[in-house]
Every structure is written in structure tokens, then in C-alpha cells.
Short mmCIF file of C-alpha atoms and ligand atoms in Angstrom, two decimals:
data_model
loop_
_atom_site.label_atom_id
_atom_site.label_comp_id
_atom_site.label_asym_id
_atom_site.label_seq_id
_atom_site.Cartn_x
_atom_site.Cartn_y
_atom_site.Cartn_z
CA MET A 1019 118.24 112.85 72.12
CA SER A 1020 115.10 111.30 69.38
CA THR A 1021 112.58 114.22 68.71
CA SER A 1022 108.83 114.76 68.47
CA THR A 1023 107.87 116.87 65.17
CA VAL A 1024 104.64 119.15 65.49
CA THR A 1025 102.25 120.10 61.78
CA LEU A 1026 100.44 122.46 62.07
CA ASP A 1027 98.65 124.29 59.18
CA ASP A 1028 102.05 125.03 56.87
CA LYS A 1029 104.47 125.08 59.45
CA THR A 1030 107.06 121.79 60.80
CA VAL A 1031 108.63 122.46 64.49
CA GLU A 1032 110.51 119.93 67.10
CA PHE A 1033 110.18 119.55 69.88
CA PRO A 1034 112.90 117.22 72.50
CA VAL A 1035 112.20 114.30 73.73
CA LYS A 1036 113.21 113.23 77.65
CA GLU A 1037 113.99 109.90 78.25
CA GLY A 1038 112.99 109.41 82.78
CA THR A 1039 114.52 105.95 84.23
CA LEU A 1040 111.48 104.41 84.21
CA GLY A 1041 108.42 104.75 83.02
CA PRO A 1042 107.08 107.34 79.16
CA SER A 1043 108.81 109.36 77.71
CA VAL A 1044 107.84 112.65 77.51
CA ILE A 1045 107.38 115.33 74.49
CA ASP A 1046 108.65 118.67 76.09
CA ILE A 1047 106.20 120.33 74.35
CA SER A 1048 106.65 123.58 77.18
CA LYS A 1049 107.94 126.30 73.67
CA LEU A 1050 105.07 124.53 72.04
CA TYR A 1051 103.61 128.87 71.79
CA ALA A 1052 105.87 130.17 71.47
CA GLN A 1053 106.24 128.55 68.33
CA THR A 1054 103.06 127.60 67.03
CA GLY A 1055 100.08 130.12 68.18
CA ALA A 1056 98.83 126.42 69.45
CA PHE A 1057 98.74 125.26 73.06
CA THR A 1058 97.62 121.84 73.78
CA TYR A 1059 94.60 120.28 75.23
CA ASP A 1060 94.07 117.87 77.50
CA PRO A 1061 91.68 117.78 80.30
CA GLY A 1062 92.20 115.53 83.52
CA PHE A 1063 96.06 115.67 81.66
CA THR A 1064 95.50 112.02 80.82
CA SER A 1065 98.54 112.55 78.27
CA THR A 1066 100.97 115.64 80.34
CA ALA A 1067 103.74 114.87 82.75
CA SER A 1068 103.44 118.34 85.25
CA CYS A 1069 106.87 117.76 86.13
CA GLU A 1070 110.04 115.37 87.05
CA SER A 1071 110.03 113.66 90.29
CA LYS A 1072 112.53 111.70 91.36
CA ILE A 1073 110.29 110.02 94.16
CA THR A 1074 108.02 107.88 93.16
CA PHE A 1075 107.02 105.54 90.53
CA ILE A 1076 103.73 103.83 89.32
CA ASP A 1077 103.18 101.50 86.38
CA GLY A 1078 99.75 101.05 86.43
CA ASP A 1079 99.63 98.16 83.11
CA GLN A 1080 101.83 96.14 85.60
CA GLY A 1081 100.22 96.67 89.06
CA ILE A 1082 103.91 99.02 89.88
CA LEU A 1083 104.33 100.73 93.60
CA LEU A 1084 107.48 101.80 94.23
CA TYR A 1085 109.36 105.12 96.77
CA ARG A 1086 112.73 106.17 95.84
CA GLY A 1087 112.81 102.81 94.08
CA TYR A 1088 111.78 100.39 96.74
CA PRO A 1089 108.59 98.09 95.61
CA ILE A 1090 105.95 99.27 98.15
CA GLU A 1091 105.97 95.64 99.27
CA GLN A 1092 109.23 95.59 101.07
CA LEU A 1093 108.03 98.89 102.78
CA ALA A 1094 104.81 97.46 103.36
CA GLU A 1095 106.88 94.15 104.98
CA HIS A 1096 109.65 95.07 106.55
CA GLY A 1097 110.15 97.87 107.24
CA ASP A 1098 108.06 100.90 109.04
CA PHE A 1099 106.32 104.30 108.81
CA LEU A 1100 108.25 106.95 110.09
CA GLU A 1101 111.30 105.24 107.91
CA THR A 1102 109.00 105.38 104.72
CA CYS A 1103 108.92 109.33 105.71
CA TYR A 1104 112.26 109.55 105.79
CA LEU A 1105 113.00 107.55 102.60
CA LEU A 1106 110.37 109.69 101.13
CA LEU A 1107 111.69 112.59 102.38
CA TYR A 1108 116.08 112.29 101.63
CA GLY A 1109 116.03 109.71 98.82
CA GLU A 1110 117.79 107.31 100.92
CA LEU A 1111 116.44 104.46 104.18
CA PRO A 1112 118.29 106.11 106.87
CA THR A 1113 120.82 104.20 108.99
CA ALA A 1114 120.00 103.72 113.03
CA ASN A 1115 121.38 106.37 113.70
CA GLN A 1116 119.49 108.87 111.28
CA LYS A 1117 116.06 106.73 112.45
CA GLU A 1118 116.77 106.78 115.54
CA ASP A 1119 117.19 111.40 115.19
CA PHE A 1120 114.38 111.84 112.34
CA VAL A 1121 112.12 109.93 114.83
CA TYR A 1122 113.03 111.32 117.93
CA ARG A 1123 112.56 115.18 116.24
CA VAL A 1124 108.60 113.83 115.06
CA THR A 1125 108.86 112.58 118.81
CA ARG A 1126 109.95 116.41 120.08
CA HIS A 1127 106.96 117.51 117.92
CA THR A 1128 103.53 116.04 118.63
CA MET A 1129 101.89 118.59 121.21
CA VAL A 1130 100.01 121.98 119.04
CA HIS A 1131 99.73 125.05 120.57
CA ASP A 1132 97.50 124.39 122.88
CA GLN A 1133 95.70 127.69 121.83
CA MET A 1134 94.15 125.32 119.40
CA THR A 1135 91.83 124.03 121.43
CA ARG A 1136 90.05 127.37 121.48
CA PHE A 1137 90.43 126.72 117.41
CA PHE A 1138 88.48 123.37 118.08
CA ASN A 1139 85.86 124.64 120.28
CA GLY A 1140 84.34 127.07 117.58
CA PHE A 1141 83.08 124.24 115.32
CA ARG A 1142 79.67 122.36 115.53
CA ARG A 1143 79.65 118.98 116.74
CA ASP A 1144 78.70 117.48 114.24
CA ALA A 1145 81.74 118.63 111.38
CA HIS A 1146 82.83 116.40 108.94
CA PRO A 1147 86.36 116.08 110.77
CA MET A 1148 87.53 116.67 107.13
CA ALA A 1149 86.09 120.12 107.61
CA ILE A 1150 87.90 120.57 111.10
CA MET A 1151 91.17 119.25 108.98
CA VAL A 1152 91.38 121.57 106.18
CA ALA A 1153 90.40 123.96 109.32
CA SER A 1154 93.29 123.31 111.94
CA VAL A 1155 95.86 121.96 109.05
CA GLY A 1156 95.98 125.51 107.83
CA ALA A 1157 95.04 127.36 110.64
CA LEU A 1158 99.05 126.00 111.37
CA SER A 1159 100.92 129.16 109.57
CA ALA A 1160 98.96 131.00 112.39
CA PHE A 1161 99.81 129.60 115.29
CA TYR A 1162 104.13 128.82 113.68
CA HIS A 1163 104.52 131.78 112.55
CA ASP A 1164 108.78 131.12 112.62
CA SER A 1165 108.34 127.96 109.97
CA THR A 1166 106.83 130.03 106.91
CA ASP A 1167 109.09 131.06 105.34
CA ILE A 1168 109.89 129.28 102.05
CA SER A 1169 113.22 130.30 101.20
CA ASP A 1170 114.58 129.27 104.54
CA GLU A 1171 115.70 126.32 104.10
CA THR A 1172 115.79 125.70 108.28
CA GLN A 1173 112.01 126.50 107.91
CA ARG A 1174 111.28 124.74 105.63
CA MET A 1175 113.02 121.44 106.94
CA ILE A 1176 110.92 122.45 110.36
CA ALA A 1177 107.48 123.05 108.84
CA GLN A 1178 108.03 118.97 107.64
CA ILE A 1179 109.25 117.28 111.21
CA ARG A 1180 105.69 119.77 112.73
CA MET A 1181 102.91 118.62 110.09
CA ILE A 1182 104.13 114.97 110.10
CA ALA A 1183 104.75 115.19 114.15
CA LYS A 1184 100.75 116.93 114.17
CA MET A 1185 98.90 115.31 112.10
CA PRO A 1186 98.06 113.13 114.17
CA THR A 1187 97.72 114.98 117.45
CA LEU A 1188 94.68 117.18 115.00
CA ALA A 1189 93.60 114.02 113.23
CA ALA A 1190 93.12 112.07 116.84
CA MET A 1191 91.36 115.82 118.10
CA ALA A 1192 88.82 115.95 115.25
CA TYR A 1193 87.63 112.54 116.33
CA LYS A 1194 87.13 113.06 119.94
CA TYR A 1195 86.32 116.28 119.26
CA SER A 1196 83.35 114.69 117.29
CA ILE A 1197 82.67 112.26 119.95
CA GLY A 1198 82.01 114.51 122.89
CA GLN A 1199 85.40 112.82 124.74
CA PRO A 1200 88.29 115.49 125.66
CA PHE A 1201 91.19 115.16 123.38
CA VAL A 1202 94.12 112.74 125.09
CA TYR A 1203 98.14 114.43 124.79
CA PRO A 1204 100.76 112.64 122.76
CA ASP A 1205 102.62 109.81 124.63
CA ASN A 1206 105.99 110.52 123.20
CA SER A 1207 106.77 107.16 125.45
CA LEU A 1208 105.42 105.81 122.02
CA ASP A 1209 106.26 104.51 118.81
CA TYR A 1210 104.25 107.36 116.09
CA THR A 1211 100.87 104.58 115.18
CA SER A 1212 100.85 103.77 118.41
CA ASN A 1213 100.83 106.89 120.35
CA PHE A 1214 97.67 107.53 117.40
CA LEU A 1215 95.68 105.63 118.18
CA LYS A 1216 96.34 105.98 121.19
CA MET A 1217 95.32 108.89 121.38
CA CYS A 1218 91.71 108.41 119.13
CA PHE A 1219 90.74 105.96 121.65
CA ALA A 1220 92.43 106.45 125.20
CA VAL A 1221 89.98 107.62 128.00
CA PRO A 1222 91.47 109.22 130.50
CA CYS A 1223 89.38 107.19 134.35
CA GLU A 1224 90.81 104.26 131.93
CA GLU A 1225 94.16 102.58 131.19
CA TYR A 1226 94.86 101.67 127.60
CA LYS A 1227 96.68 99.23 125.91
CA VAL A 1228 97.92 99.02 122.50
CA ASN A 1229 97.24 96.51 120.46
CA PRO A 1230 100.85 95.74 118.79
CA VAL A 1231 98.58 93.37 115.94
CA LEU A 1232 96.74 96.57 115.17
CA SER A 1233 99.50 99.66 115.22
CA ARG A 1234 101.21 97.22 113.18
CA ALA A 1235 98.24 96.87 110.65
CA LEU A 1236 97.40 100.66 110.34
CA ASP A 1237 101.06 101.51 110.37
CA ARG A 1238 101.27 99.36 107.24
CA ILE A 1239 98.07 101.45 105.59
CA PHE A 1240 100.14 104.48 106.14
CA ILE A 1241 103.19 103.49 104.27
CA LEU A 1242 100.48 102.49 101.26
CA HIS A 1243 99.07 105.35 102.15
CA ALA A 1244 102.58 107.64 102.37
CA ASP A 1245 102.36 109.03 97.96
CA HIS A 1246 100.52 108.06 94.95
CA GLU A 1247 103.42 110.77 93.04
CA GLN A 1248 101.08 113.46 91.05
CA ASN A 1249 97.60 112.23 92.09
CA ALA A 1250 95.01 115.15 92.42
CA SER A 1251 95.61 116.51 95.69
CA THR A 1252 99.22 116.57 95.01
CA SER A 1253 98.85 117.81 92.13
CA THR A 1254 96.85 120.96 93.96
CA VAL A 1255 99.37 120.98 96.51
CA ARG A 1256 102.60 121.95 94.35
CA LEU A 1257 99.72 124.42 92.46
CA ALA A 1258 99.15 126.32 95.74
CA GLY A 1259 102.75 125.81 96.48
CA SER A 1260 104.52 127.55 92.86
CA SER A 1261 102.68 130.16 94.47
CA GLY A 1262 104.67 130.73 97.41
CA ALA A 1263 102.30 130.24 99.75
CA ASN A 1264 103.19 128.51 103.14
CA PRO A 1265 103.87 124.88 103.22
CA PHE A 1266 100.98 124.55 106.27
CA ALA A 1267 98.54 126.25 103.31
CA CYS A 1268 99.37 123.93 100.32
CA ILE A 1269 98.91 120.64 102.86
CA ALA A 1270 95.43 122.40 103.79
CA ALA A 1271 94.97 123.06 99.56
CA GLY A 1272 96.16 119.40 99.20
CA ILE A 1273 93.98 117.83 102.62
CA ALA A 1274 90.77 119.97 100.24
CA CYS A 1275 91.11 118.83 97.05
CA LEU A 1276 91.62 114.81 98.76
CA TRP A 1277 88.09 114.81 100.24
CA GLY A 1278 87.04 114.40 97.01
CA PRO A 1279 85.08 110.81 96.79
CA ALA A 1280 86.50 110.31 93.49
CA HIS A 1281 90.28 110.74 95.29
CA GLY A 1282 90.02 109.98 98.79
CA GLY A 1283 86.63 110.03 99.55
CA ALA A 1284 87.09 106.81 98.39
CA ASN A 1285 86.46 104.92 100.80
CA GLU A 1286 84.04 106.39 102.86
CA ALA A 1287 82.12 105.84 99.73
CA ALA A 1288 83.03 102.14 99.26
CA LEU A 1289 82.24 101.19 103.11
CA LYS A 1290 79.10 103.11 102.29
CA MET A 1291 78.01 101.07 99.53
CA LEU A 1292 78.95 97.94 101.08
CA ALA A 1293 76.27 98.85 103.51
CA GLU A 1294 73.96 99.03 101.12
CA ILE A 1295 74.10 96.84 99.13
CA GLY A 1296 73.95 94.53 101.85
CA THR A 1297 74.26 90.90 102.03
CA PRO A 1298 76.13 88.47 98.87
CA GLU A 1299 72.32 88.13 97.46
CA ASN A 1300 71.82 92.01 96.09
CA VAL A 1301 75.43 92.01 94.27
CA GLY A 1302 74.70 91.08 90.88
CA LYS A 1303 71.87 93.91 90.92
CA TYR A 1304 74.98 96.70 92.57
CA VAL A 1305 76.64 94.74 89.45
CA ALA A 1306 74.70 95.59 86.54
CA ARG A 1307 73.88 99.11 87.83
CA ALA A 1308 77.80 99.97 87.94
CA LYS A 1309 77.29 98.86 84.28
CA ASP A 1310 74.22 100.92 83.03
CA LYS A 1311 74.95 104.22 80.79
CA ASN A 1312 71.86 105.44 82.04
CA ASP A 1313 72.50 104.84 85.94
CA PRO A 1314 75.29 106.87 87.82
CA PHE A 1315 75.78 104.50 90.12
CA ARG A 1316 79.62 103.12 90.38
CA LEU A 1317 81.49 101.38 92.38
CA MET A 1318 83.45 101.86 94.57
CA GLY A 1319 86.42 100.93 95.55
CA PHE A 1320 87.02 99.74 91.44
CA GLY A 1321 89.28 101.34 88.88
CA HIS A 1322 91.87 103.59 88.65
CA ARG A 1323 93.47 106.40 86.67
CA VAL A 1324 96.83 105.11 86.71
CA TYR A 1325 96.14 100.85 87.53
CA LYS A 1326 94.58 99.33 84.66
CA ASN A 1327 95.60 96.22 86.64
CA TYR A 1328 95.07 94.54 90.67
CA ASP A 1329 96.29 98.16 92.70
CA PRO A 1330 99.28 96.60 94.64
CA ARG A 1331 97.73 98.01 97.93
CA ALA A 1332 94.85 96.30 97.32
CA ARG A 1333 96.41 93.12 97.98
CA ILE A 1334 98.32 94.09 101.45
CA MET A 1335 95.70 95.80 102.09
CA GLN A 1336 93.51 92.92 101.31
CA ARG A 1337 95.72 90.15 103.65
CA THR A 1338 95.54 93.27 106.41
CA THR A 1339 92.09 93.19 106.11
CA HIS A 1340 92.36 89.27 107.28
CA GLU A 1341 94.82 90.04 110.09
CA VAL A 1342 92.66 92.60 111.88
CA LEU A 1343 90.04 90.43 111.61
CA ASN A 1344 91.93 87.45 112.77
CA GLU A 1345 93.39 89.57 115.82
CA LEU A 1346 89.92 90.42 117.20
CA GLY A 1347 88.09 87.98 116.85
CA ILE A 1348 85.60 88.85 113.84
CA LYS A 1349 85.11 86.19 112.28
CA ASP A 1350 81.85 86.52 110.49
CA ASP A 1351 81.93 90.01 108.99
CA PRO A 1352 79.35 90.83 106.08
CA LEU A 1353 80.24 94.35 104.87
CA LEU A 1354 84.02 91.80 103.84
CA ASP A 1355 81.30 88.52 102.61
CA VAL A 1356 79.39 91.13 100.32
CA ALA A 1357 82.83 92.66 99.34
CA LEU A 1358 84.74 88.98 98.93
CA GLU A 1359 81.41 88.57 96.87
CA LEU A 1360 81.76 91.31 94.92
CA GLU A 1361 85.06 91.33 94.12
CA GLN A 1362 84.37 88.12 92.54
CA ILE A 1363 81.18 88.53 90.59
CA ALA A 1364 83.38 91.97 89.61
CA LEU A 1365 86.24 90.36 87.78
CA LYS A 1366 84.84 87.57 86.22
CA ASP A 1367 83.02 90.45 84.05
CA GLU A 1368 83.15 91.39 80.56
CA TYR A 1369 81.87 95.24 81.24
CA PHE A 1370 85.02 95.00 84.63
CA ILE A 1371 87.30 93.30 82.27
CA GLU A 1372 87.31 94.82 79.26
CA LYS A 1373 87.69 98.32 81.23
CA LYS A 1374 90.85 97.24 82.76
CA LEU A 1375 88.49 98.33 86.16
CA TYR A 1376 90.34 96.08 89.61
CA PRO A 1377 89.84 96.72 93.30
CA ASN A 1378 91.79 99.63 94.17
CA ILE A 1379 93.00 99.92 98.12
CA ASP A 1380 89.93 102.10 99.45
CA PHE A 1381 87.79 98.90 98.99
CA TYR A 1382 89.56 96.81 101.73
CA SER A 1383 90.92 99.56 103.97
CA GLY A 1384 87.29 100.61 104.55
CA ILE A 1385 86.51 97.34 106.38
CA THR A 1386 89.69 97.58 108.17
CA LEU A 1387 89.27 100.78 109.59
CA LYS A 1388 85.87 99.82 110.56
CA ALA A 1389 86.32 96.73 112.60
CA MET A 1390 90.09 98.86 114.57
CA GLY A 1391 86.50 101.12 115.62
CA PHE A 1392 87.55 104.09 113.26
CA PRO A 1393 83.31 105.84 112.04
CA THR A 1394 83.96 105.95 108.52
CA SER A 1395 84.25 109.71 108.39
CA MET A 1396 87.45 109.46 109.92
CA PHE A 1397 88.22 107.22 106.76
CA THR A 1398 89.86 110.14 104.65
CA VAL A 1399 90.94 111.41 107.41
CA LEU A 1400 93.93 108.67 107.84
CA PHE A 1401 94.33 108.58 104.35
CA ALA A 1402 95.38 112.73 104.69
CA LEU A 1403 97.46 111.79 107.71
CA ALA A 1404 99.20 109.22 105.82
CA ARG A 1405 99.48 111.34 102.74
CA THR A 1406 101.14 114.41 104.33
CA VAL A 1407 104.63 112.59 104.25
CA GLY A 1408 104.14 112.38 100.20
CA TRP A 1409 102.19 115.99 100.10
CA ILE A 1410 104.92 117.54 101.98
CA ALA A 1411 108.29 115.39 99.70
CA GLN A 1412 106.56 116.36 96.67
CA TRP A 1413 106.77 119.89 97.42
CA MET A 1414 110.19 120.17 99.05
CA GLU A 1415 111.08 119.14 95.49
CA MET A 1416 109.38 121.51 93.50
CA ILE A 1417 110.74 124.40 95.97
CA GLU A 1418 114.54 123.05 95.88
CA ASP A 1419 113.60 122.71 91.75
CA PRO A 1420 116.20 125.95 89.70
CA SER A 1421 113.62 125.42 86.76
CA GLN A 1422 110.00 126.06 88.99
CA LYS A 1423 107.34 128.32 87.86
CA ILE A 1424 103.84 129.14 88.95
CA GLY A 1425 101.93 127.14 86.79
CA ARG A 1426 99.49 128.58 85.25
CA PRO A 1427 97.38 125.79 82.75
CA ARG A 1428 95.90 127.41 79.89
CA GLN A 1429 92.53 126.92 77.50
CA LEU A 1430 90.96 126.52 74.97
CA TYR A 1431 88.11 128.83 75.42
CA VAL A 1432 84.26 128.60 74.01
CA GLY A 1433 82.62 131.78 74.99
CA PRO A 1434 81.00 134.58 73.45
CA THR A 1435 83.40 136.30 71.42
CA ARG A 1436 83.33 140.25 71.41
CA ARG A 1437 80.27 142.25 72.38
CA ASP A 1438 78.59 145.58 74.23
CA TYR A 1439 77.20 146.02 76.70
CA MET A 1440 73.68 146.89 77.32
CA PRO A 1441 71.88 149.07 79.38
CA ILE A 1442 69.37 147.02 81.39
CA GLY A 1443 66.16 148.45 80.32
CA GLN A 1444 67.47 147.37 76.17
CA ARG A 1445 68.17 144.12 77.19
CA ASN A 1446 66.12 141.22 76.47
N1 CMC B 2954 82.04 101.25 87.93
C1 CMC B 2954 81.80 101.40 87.44
N2 CMC B 2954 82.32 101.69 85.84
C2 CMC B 2954 83.57 102.19 86.06
C3 CMC B 2954 84.34 102.43 87.16
C4 CMC B 2954 83.36 101.51 88.64
N3 CMC B 2954 84.31 101.81 89.44
N4 CMC B 2954 85.34 103.46 87.10
C5 CMC B 2954 85.06 103.38 85.66
N5 CMC B 2954 84.69 102.20 84.89
C6 CMC B 2954 84.08 103.58 84.06
C7 CMC B 2954 83.50 104.95 83.65
O1 CMC B 2954 81.64 104.58 83.85
C8 CMC B 2954 84.01 104.37 81.93
O2 CMC B 2954 83.50 103.99 81.34
P1 CMC B 2954 82.56 104.68 79.01
O3 CMC B 2954 84.47 104.30 78.89
O4 CMC B 2954 82.19 103.29 79.56
O5 CMC B 2954 81.86 106.16 79.85
C9 CMC B 2954 85.52 103.92 82.02
O6 CMC B 2954 85.22 103.22 82.92
C10 CMC B 2954 86.11 104.95 82.56
O7 CMC B 2954 86.17 105.80 83.41
P2 CMC B 2954 86.84 107.10 83.98
O8 CMC B 2954 85.73 107.79 85.02
O9 CMC B 2954 86.76 107.65 82.54
O10 CMC B 2954 88.27 106.99 84.43
P3 CMC B 2954 88.62 107.95 85.10
O11 CMC B 2954 90.53 107.06 84.29
O12 CMC B 2954 89.10 108.78 84.57
O13 CMC B 2954 88.26 107.48 86.67
C11 CMC B 2954 88.66 107.52 88.97
C12 CMC B 2954 89.08 106.95 87.60
C13 CMC B 2954 89.30 106.69 89.91
C14 CMC B 2954 87.34 108.11 89.46
C15 CMC B 2954 87.04 105.87 88.47
O14 CMC B 2954 87.56 105.01 88.28
C16 CMC B 2954 85.95 106.02 89.62
O15 CMC B 2954 85.27 106.85 89.90
N6 CMC B 2954 86.11 104.70 91.07
C17 CMC B 2954 85.31 104.93 91.97
C18 CMC B 2954 85.85 106.24 93.27
C19 CMC B 2954 87.41 105.43 93.36
O16 CMC B 2954 87.33 104.43 93.59
N7 CMC B 2954 88.18 106.29 93.26
C20 CMC B 2954 89.47 105.57 94.14
C21 CMC B 2954 90.60 105.85 93.62
S1 CMC B 2954 92.50 105.22 94.80
C22 CMC B 2954 91.84 105.91 95.87
C23 CMC B 2954 92.97 107.11 95.56
O17 CMC B 2954 93.81 107.64 94.32
O18 CMC B 2954 92.34 108.41 95.55
#
């Protein structure tokens, strides 16, 4: 085993270097503080591996994404979302029998407790659906007490199935509530994604027929978003779970983190930006703003902490966008025109080349989801729906890891040194 040496003042200490199956090795500094009295400093965790994981691998320089070893391109092309869920949760692609059993179990849990509707009715109609998701997923722990004991393997298993099954129902309810339409109950004769489309777009007074092209496209979008190793929301779920919190509460914490525009909120922000740019002629002006150090404007849907190459999900997403627009007969979408122009200009621009800023998945997903009929406020909700399985798989891996401890980062304190309390009259 190789080692790494740290010298601090006159003390030299050796640390083991651990090798993974792919990707960079890590220096195991878990004994650093005990042996040197110093911490490491790494804001944003740009050089820190927080755990060992067997679930997802990303090579950001090569633009590679693997779920349990399988390339995302193959899963998106040949697999479906529930099969991908099985793979992420249990480590292997299911056999036909295993898949049938898994689909059956998920399908049997699609309904939510009827009292949840009262919970929904308490929200303002103009509430952001992500606000409703944070609250309603957290509230699941108030409804399903029989699956909150994390030390019980059966309860953990039921909680994971419940969340994967109920997330589409809650997401569709959040949407229906915002537009003042009645909730549509799940239809268990449909596949996972078709059922979700129906719960979103059917109304009781008309027959609803699921468009298989749109259903397949959305299913693929779910596959692309299913996991992404230790990103901000997944790390949030792991950190929340490390204290022993119940899985519904942990996933609610992940949803809260995902909401931010630097993370899952980027697809909403990207579409708003494309609409603001308006026409391809304006693209140059906005690219110049993105490059201006004194202007906080950033190109939404560009750049990634890990990918310093084309995001492999963005390529698949771009193809899916065209499929959806063709199916819907949308020949000229002004937003797509702006997006294509922006992509062309940015990919040739020195600033973006030098900083390795490429389009990420969110650049195209907004256009696709809008064409399908989803309002921008629902985009991040769909991301949360799909990422739930990744969060759960990562949470399960952490719970089952015998070396797991409560997550507790340290700090470099730069505040005042010790001082004495002054009575209010003596302060100036
Ligand atoms: N437009 C213009 N400049 C950018 C952009 C951008 N979108 N992204 C990064 N830069 C510049 C940034 O100003 C900085 O320049 P300098 O070195 O001169 O200060 C440099 O590139 C590095 O940026 P950073 O913020 O240090 O990089 P990061 O790894 O902390 O940030 C990011 C990654 C995704 C937050 C960032 O690229 C960004 O804000 N992108 C726009 C939001 C977005 O599309 N987010 C979705 C990410 S993919 C979905 C997901 O996984 O959640």
C-alpha cells in the first residue's frame, strides 16, 4: 500500500493511500488530527472524498457517468427507470422475475394516505411546488410510522419502496393543486412514468391517452437524473441520515438542497434565461455579460463542479429534446433557437474553453419539459422525483456501512478571541 507524508512544523506523519476501482486514489487523513493536531481545509469539498461508495462513478474530464458500472448511455438507450432504480438500490440489473416483483411492489404503494390531501389544502395555491415537496415528503414520516425505524431492515426496505412509489403522486398533486384542478389518483395499470403523466395532465371530465413517445422521453429524463454520486443534495441526505434521522426526513432535506439554482434549480433558471435572451441575435450580449467579472450573471445550464468536458447526460438530453419537439410537431421553438446559438457561441469562446465550461444536463431539459406541458416551477420537482432513488441508494449504503459515523466537519475559526461580557451601558 502506498502512503503519503505530511510534515507539520518538525513532525512528519505517514498516511495510507487507498485505491478505488476507478478514479483518483484518496489519502486517508482520518487520523490527521489525532497525530498532528491540525485539520484539513477544503471549502466546497473540492478535494475531499466523504465516503466509499459502489453506486455511481463520474470521470469529469472524460465525460463518463456509470451507474453500478453501466454507462449512462446504455441505460438510457436500453433500460427503463424502474430497472435503473433496481440497479441503483441493489447493485445488479434485475432478472425478469426480480423486475416483475419490484415493479409490483412499487406499483402497490403509489397511493398516499388520504389525509395528505388536507395537508395540501393548507398551502396557498401560489406556493412553489418545491416548497410543497419539502413539506409533504417530510410529512410522510408523520403518516408512515411503521417504516421509520432505521435499525430494522424490513422497515428500511418498505420506506425506500414507499418513497419511489409516492414521489410521482406527491409531485403530480403539487402541480394539480397549483392550477386548481382535482387530484388524479394513480392508475396502477400504467407503467411508472405513464402513470405520472396521467396524474399530471388528466382531468376527470375527459379521457386521457398517454403519448408513448413522451412517456419514453420522460422516463429517459428520469434515468439521467437518477443519481450523481456525492453532489450537494446527496451529501445533505447522507449528512442528515448520519445522525439517525428517519429516511423521509432525510429525503426532505435532500429536496431542500436540490431546490437551489446552483443545483437542481438550474433547469428552471436556464429556461428563464433563454426566455430573457429572447432571440439568437441577443446571445452575444449575454455571453459578454457572463464573461464580465463585475457582472454576477452566469450562463445557467453551463459549467459543472465535476464535468470539465461535455456532460454525457446533456448529449442524451439534446437528442431527447429533438424527439419530443418532433413528436409534438413543434418546428420552430424560439427557445431552442436561442439555446442552439448560445451553445455554438459559448463552445467556441476562449473564456468558456479555458474554464472548461460545457452545457450541462439542465441546458436542454427545461426546453423538453416545457414542450411536454410542465410549467418551469415543476422542473426541479421532476428532478427531485428522479433523484429520490439515488438519495435512497446512497442513504442505504451509508446506513449499512459499519464504519459509518455522524458527519461532523470541523472549521478554521477566524472570529474574535476570548473577551469578557460588558454591561450594556458600558458598550460603545
Ligand atoms: N457562466 C459563466 N461563468 C462561469 C459559469 C457560468 N455558468 N460557471 C462557472 N463560471 C466561471 C466562474 O465565474 C469561475 O471563474 P473564475 O475562475 O474566473 O472566478 C470559474 O468558471 C469556475 O467557477 P466556479 O463557480 O468556481 O465553479 P464551481 O465548480 O464552484 O461551480 C457550478 C459549478 C455548476 C455551480 C457553476 O458552473 C454554475 O454556477 N453554473 C450555472 C448553474 C448551473 O447550470 N448549475 C447546474 C449544475 S448541473 C446539475 C446538477 O448537478 O445539479
